[in-house]
CSV table of C-alpha atoms and ligand atoms in Angstrom, one decimal:
chain,number,residue,atom,x,y,z
A,1,MET,CA,-6.3,-21.0,6.0
A,2,TRP,CA,-4.1,-19.3,9.1
A,3,SER,CA,-1.7,-17.7,6.2
A,4,ALA,CA,-4.0,-17.0,4.8
A,5,LEU,CA,-6.5,-15.6,8.3
A,6,GLN,CA,-2.4,-13.7,8.9
A,7,GLY,CA,-2.8,-12.0,5.7
A,8,ARG,CA,-6.1,-10.2,5.7
A,9,VAL,CA,-5.2,-9.1,9.1
A,10,SER,CA,-1.3,-7.6,8.1
A,11,ASN,CA,-3.9,-5.7,5.4
A,12,ARG,CA,-6.3,-4.2,7.6
A,13,LEU,CA,-4.0,-3.0,10.1
A,14,ALA,CA,-1.5,-2.1,7.3
A,15,ARG,CA,-3.7,0.9,6.3
A,16,HIS,CA,-3.5,2.5,9.6
A,17,PHE,CA,0.3,1.5,10.2
A,18,HIS,CA,3.1,3.4,8.9
A,19,ALA,CA,1.6,5.8,6.6
A,20,ALA,CA,3.4,8.3,4.2
A,21,PRO,CA,1.0,11.3,4.6
A,22,HIS,CA,0.9,13.6,1.4
A,23,ARG,CA,-1.2,16.2,1.5
A,24,LEU,CA,-2.9,16.8,-2.3
A,25,PRO,CA,-2.3,20.1,-3.7
A,26,ALA,CA,-6.3,21.9,-4.2
A,27,HIS,CA,-7.6,20.8,-7.3
A,28,ALA,CA,-6.2,18.8,-9.6
A,29,PRO,CA,-8.2,15.9,-10.4
A,30,MET,CA,-6.9,13.0,-12.5
A,31,VAL,CA,-6.6,9.1,-13.6
A,32,SER,CA,-4.3,6.4,-13.6
A,33,PHE,CA,-5.0,3.4,-15.4
A,34,THR,CA,-3.0,0.0,-14.0
A,35,PHE,CA,-2.4,-3.0,-15.1
A,36,ASP,CA,-1.2,-5.7,-13.1
A,37,ASP,CA,1.3,-8.9,-13.9
A,38,ALA,CA,0.6,-8.3,-16.7
A,39,PRO,CA,-1.1,-10.0,-19.8
A,40,ASP,CA,0.3,-8.8,-23.5
A,41,SER,CA,-2.7,-7.9,-23.5
A,42,ALA,CA,-2.8,-5.7,-21.3
A,43,ALA,CA,0.2,-4.6,-23.4
A,44,GLY,CA,-1.1,-4.7,-26.4
A,45,GLN,CA,-4.6,-3.9,-26.9
A,46,GLY,CA,-5.4,-1.6,-23.2
A,47,ALA,CA,-2.2,-0.2,-24.5
A,48,GLU,CA,-2.9,0.8,-28.0
A,49,LEU,CA,-6.1,1.9,-26.4
A,50,ILE,CA,-4.7,4.3,-23.8
A,51,GLU,CA,-2.5,5.8,-26.3
A,52,LYS,CA,-5.2,7.1,-28.6
A,53,HIS,CA,-6.8,9.0,-25.7
A,54,GLY,CA,-3.6,10.7,-25.4
A,55,GLY,CA,-2.9,9.1,-21.6
A,56,ARG,CA,-0.4,6.8,-21.1
A,57,GLY,CA,-0.7,3.5,-18.5
A,58,THR,CA,1.3,2.5,-15.2
A,59,TYR,CA,2.3,-1.7,-15.7
A,60,TYR,CA,3.7,-3.8,-12.3
A,61,ILE,CA,5.0,-6.3,-13.4
A,62,ALA,CA,5.6,-9.5,-11.6
A,63,GLY,CA,9.5,-11.2,-13.7
A,64,SER,CA,8.6,-14.5,-13.2
A,65,LEU,CA,5.5,-14.6,-15.6
A,66,ILE,CA,6.7,-12.5,-17.8
A,67,ASP,CA,5.7,-14.8,-21.4
A,68,ARG,CA,4.1,-17.7,-18.9
A,69,PRO,CA,0.6,-18.9,-20.4
A,70,SER,CA,-1.3,-18.9,-16.8
A,71,ASP,CA,-4.8,-20.0,-16.5
A,72,HIS,CA,-6.2,-16.4,-17.6
A,73,TRP,CA,-3.8,-15.4,-20.2
A,74,HIS,CA,-0.9,-15.1,-21.3
A,75,GLY,CA,2.2,-13.1,-20.0
A,76,LEU,CA,3.8,-10.5,-21.8
A,77,SER,CA,6.6,-10.8,-23.4
A,78,ASN,CA,10.3,-9.2,-23.0
A,79,ASP,CA,9.7,-6.5,-26.2
A,80,ALA,CA,6.7,-5.8,-25.2
A,81,ILE,CA,7.9,-4.3,-22.1
A,82,VAL,CA,10.5,-2.6,-24.5
A,83,ARG,CA,7.6,-0.8,-26.9
A,84,LEU,CA,5.8,-0.2,-23.7
A,85,HIS,CA,8.5,1.5,-21.5
A,86,ARG,CA,10.1,3.9,-24.8
A,87,ALA,CA,5.8,5.0,-25.7
A,88,GLY,CA,5.8,6.3,-22.5
A,89,HIS,CA,4.1,4.0,-20.2
A,90,GLU,CA,5.5,3.0,-17.0
A,91,ILE,CA,6.7,-0.2,-16.0
A,92,GLY,CA,6.4,-0.8,-11.7
A,93,CYS,CA,7.2,-3.6,-9.5
A,94,HIS,CA,5.0,-6.7,-8.0
A,95,THR,CA,7.4,-9.3,-6.5
A,96,PHE,CA,9.2,-11.4,-8.5
A,97,SER,CA,7.8,-14.9,-7.2
A,98,HIS,CA,3.6,-12.9,-7.4
A,99,GLN,CA,4.2,-14.3,-4.3
A,100,SER,CA,1.9,-11.6,-2.1
A,101,ALA,CA,4.2,-9.9,1.0
A,102,PRO,CA,2.3,-10.8,4.4
A,103,ASN,CA,4.1,-14.5,3.1
A,104,LEU,CA,7.7,-12.1,2.7
A,105,ASP,CA,10.2,-11.3,5.0
A,106,GLU,CA,12.3,-8.6,4.9
A,107,ALA,CA,15.9,-10.6,3.1
A,108,ALA,CA,13.5,-13.3,1.4
A,109,MET,CA,10.9,-9.4,-0.2
A,110,ALA,CA,14.7,-8.1,-1.0
A,111,ARG,CA,15.5,-10.6,-3.2
A,112,GLU,CA,12.3,-10.4,-5.2
A,113,ILE,CA,12.9,-6.8,-5.4
A,114,GLU,CA,16.5,-7.7,-6.8
A,115,ARG,CA,15.7,-10.0,-9.2
A,116,ASN,CA,13.2,-8.1,-10.5
A,117,ARG,CA,15.3,-4.7,-11.1
A,118,ASN,CA,17.5,-6.7,-12.8
A,119,HIS,CA,16.1,-8.7,-14.9
A,120,PHE,CA,14.4,-5.0,-16.4
A,121,ARG,CA,18.3,-3.9,-15.8
A,122,ASP,CA,19.1,-6.8,-18.9
A,123,ILE,CA,16.1,-6.4,-21.4
A,124,ASP,CA,16.3,-2.6,-21.3
A,125,SER,CA,18.5,-0.4,-18.5
A,126,SER,CA,16.5,2.2,-18.6
A,127,ILE,CA,14.6,1.1,-17.0
A,128,THR,CA,13.9,1.8,-13.6
A,129,LEU,CA,11.2,0.3,-10.6
A,130,GLU,CA,10.1,3.3,-9.1
A,131,ASN,CA,6.4,2.0,-7.6
A,132,PHE,CA,5.3,-1.1,-6.1
A,133,ALA,CA,1.6,-3.2,-6.0
A,134,TYR,CA,0.5,-5.3,-4.1
A,135,PRO,CA,0.3,-8.8,-5.5
A,136,TYR,CA,-3.4,-10.2,-4.4
A,137,GLY,CA,-3.6,-6.4,-3.3
A,138,LEU,CA,-2.4,-7.7,0.4
A,139,ALA,CA,-0.3,-5.6,2.3
A,140,SER,CA,1.7,-6.2,5.5
A,141,VAL,CA,2.9,-4.1,8.4
A,142,ARG,CA,6.3,-5.6,8.5
A,143,ARG,CA,7.1,-5.4,4.7
A,144,LYS,CA,4.8,-1.7,4.4
A,145,PRO,CA,8.2,0.7,5.6
A,146,GLN,CA,11.1,-1.9,3.7
A,147,LEU,CA,8.6,-1.1,1.1
A,148,ALA,CA,8.6,2.9,1.5
A,149,ARG,CA,12.5,2.9,1.5
A,150,THR,CA,12.8,1.2,-1.4
A,151,PHE,CA,9.5,2.8,-3.8
A,152,ARG,CA,8.3,6.2,-4.4
A,153,SER,CA,4.8,4.6,-3.3
A,154,ALA,CA,2.7,1.1,-3.2
A,155,ARG,CA,-0.9,0.7,-4.5
A,156,GLY,CA,-3.5,-1.5,-3.1
A,157,ILE,CA,-6.5,-2.9,-4.1
A,158,LEU,CA,-8.2,-1.0,-1.7
A,159,PRO,CA,-11.8,1.1,-3.6
A,160,GLY,CA,-12.2,4.8,-3.6
A,161,VAL,CA,-10.1,7.8,-4.7
A,162,ASN,CA,-7.0,8.9,-3.3
A,163,ARG,CA,-8.0,12.9,-2.5
A,164,ASP,CA,-7.3,15.0,0.5
A,165,VAL,CA,-4.3,13.7,2.2
A,166,ILE,CA,-3.3,10.1,0.8
A,167,ASP,CA,-1.4,7.5,2.4
A,168,LEU,CA,1.7,6.9,-0.6
A,169,GLN,CA,2.4,3.4,0.4
A,170,LEU,CA,-0.8,2.1,0.4
A,171,LEU,CA,-2.4,3.7,-2.9
A,172,ARG,CA,-6.6,3.0,-3.2
A,173,ALA,CA,-6.8,1.5,-6.6
A,174,SER,CA,-10.7,1.1,-7.8
A,175,PRO,CA,-10.9,-2.6,-9.8
A,176,LEU,CA,-11.4,-1.7,-13.9
A,177,VAL,CA,-12.6,-5.7,-14.2
A,178,ASP,CA,-15.6,-6.1,-15.7
A,179,ARG,CA,-16.8,-8.4,-12.7
A,180,ASP,CA,-16.9,-6.5,-10.1
A,181,ILE,CA,-18.2,-2.3,-12.3
A,182,ASP,CA,-20.1,-1.4,-14.8
A,183,THR,CA,-20.2,1.4,-16.6
A,184,ALA,CA,-22.1,3.6,-14.1
A,185,GLY,CA,-20.0,2.1,-10.9
A,186,VAL,CA,-17.0,3.6,-13.2
A,187,ASP,CA,-18.3,7.4,-13.8
A,188,ARG,CA,-19.4,7.1,-10.0
A,189,TYR,CA,-15.7,6.9,-9.0
A,190,PHE,CA,-14.8,9.6,-11.8
A,191,ASP,CA,-17.5,12.2,-10.4
A,192,GLU,CA,-15.6,11.8,-7.2
A,193,ALA,CA,-12.8,12.6,-8.5
A,194,VAL,CA,-13.8,16.0,-9.9
A,195,ALA,CA,-15.8,16.8,-6.7
A,196,SER,CA,-13.0,15.7,-4.1
A,197,GLY,CA,-9.7,17.0,-6.6
A,198,GLY,CA,-8.6,13.6,-6.4
A,199,TRP,CA,-6.5,11.1,-7.5
A,200,LEU,CA,-8.0,7.8,-9.2
A,201,ILE,CA,-6.4,4.9,-10.0
A,202,PHE,CA,-8.0,1.8,-12.0
A,203,TYR,CA,-6.1,-1.2,-11.9
A,204,GLY,CA,-7.1,-3.9,-13.5
A,205,HIS,CA,-5.2,-7.8,-15.5
A,206,ASP,CA,-6.1,-8.5,-19.2
A,207,VAL,CA,-7.9,-6.4,-21.4
A,208,VAL,CA,-10.0,-8.7,-23.7
A,209,ASP,CA,-14.2,-9.5,-25.4
A,210,ALA,CA,-13.8,-12.4,-23.4
A,211,PRO,CA,-11.9,-11.5,-20.4
A,212,SER,CA,-11.3,-13.5,-17.0
A,213,PRO,CA,-12.5,-12.8,-13.3
A,214,TYR,CA,-9.9,-10.0,-13.4
A,215,GLY,CA,-9.7,-8.2,-16.8
A,216,CYS,CA,-11.9,-5.8,-18.2
A,217,THR,CA,-13.0,-5.6,-21.9
A,218,PRO,CA,-12.1,-3.1,-25.0
A,219,ASN,CA,-15.5,-1.8,-24.0
A,220,LEU,CA,-15.1,-0.5,-20.1
A,221,LEU,CA,-11.8,0.5,-20.7
A,222,ARG,CA,-12.9,3.1,-23.7
A,223,HIS,CA,-15.5,3.7,-21.6
A,224,ALA,CA,-13.1,4.8,-18.7
A,225,LEU,CA,-11.6,6.4,-20.9
A,226,GLU,CA,-14.0,9.4,-22.8
A,227,ALA,CA,-15.3,8.9,-19.0
A,228,ALA,CA,-11.8,11.0,-18.9
A,229,GLY,CA,-11.6,12.9,-21.4
A,230,LYS,CA,-15.2,14.6,-21.1
A,231,ARG,CA,-14.5,16.1,-17.4
A,232,ASN,CA,-10.9,17.0,-19.0
A,233,MET,CA,-8.7,15.2,-16.5
A,234,PRO,CA,-5.3,14.2,-17.7
A,235,ILE,CA,-4.4,10.5,-17.8
A,236,VAL,CA,-0.9,9.8,-16.7
A,237,THR,CA,1.2,6.7,-15.2
A,238,VAL,CA,1.6,6.6,-11.3
A,239,ALA,CA,4.8,8.1,-11.2
A,240,GLU,CA,3.9,10.9,-13.7
A,241,ALA,CA,0.7,11.2,-11.1
A,242,LEU,CA,3.8,11.9,-8.3
A,243,ARG,CA,5.4,14.4,-9.3
A,244,ARG,CA,2.5,17.0,-10.1
A,245,ILE,CA,1.3,16.5,-6.7
A,246,GLY,CA,4.5,17.1,-5.3
A,247,ALA,CA,5.6,13.5,-3.9
B,301,ZN,ZN1,-0.5,-9.5,-10.0
């Protein structure tokens, strides 16, 4: 309980401390689809749909969950990771054990990142982890500067469009999760991204007809991809988005 409270407090403070502010270029709306952990369906049906719409996704992977069953899905395989990487999707970093940042001291966080890096290097030496996503979306005041030295960006789960001056070390991301949002909600985010010239990031997990409480149906993903197409918004990885905004 105390630890959960500390985590929440740290997460709130982390929004304001050690920000890495970056001003977006005028009017360059774009969207990134990100998947955490990640389930095999995100690498399968999820990637397939994104590719069909001319985009690529970012997969923030925890090495300990690879090829493992969990309560809600089966983790993607090493082969699937290599396939994603070779198809131009981005492999990003979660913590190896999926522990949250507020629960890790500096040495423990460094070990988590190193274990993840080593895992991916072993399966394909051309995979480099440039970007990070906080497990459970829990940022940490103490870990934020450490992560800023290690990664180009860190993504949370604070919803909303990244617009005007954004914090590269706590990127906003909105749920592409059926339990949290419907097609009208998805459209509202896209409209805000167009109006502000901002960068919209979605996060999700599984992509199946009967998704977990943390995932979406193929229909919701397809709707979001079509929403991007209707607005001529490029569908890019987080790494590519950072290049486009000159970060
Ligand atoms: Zn996760």
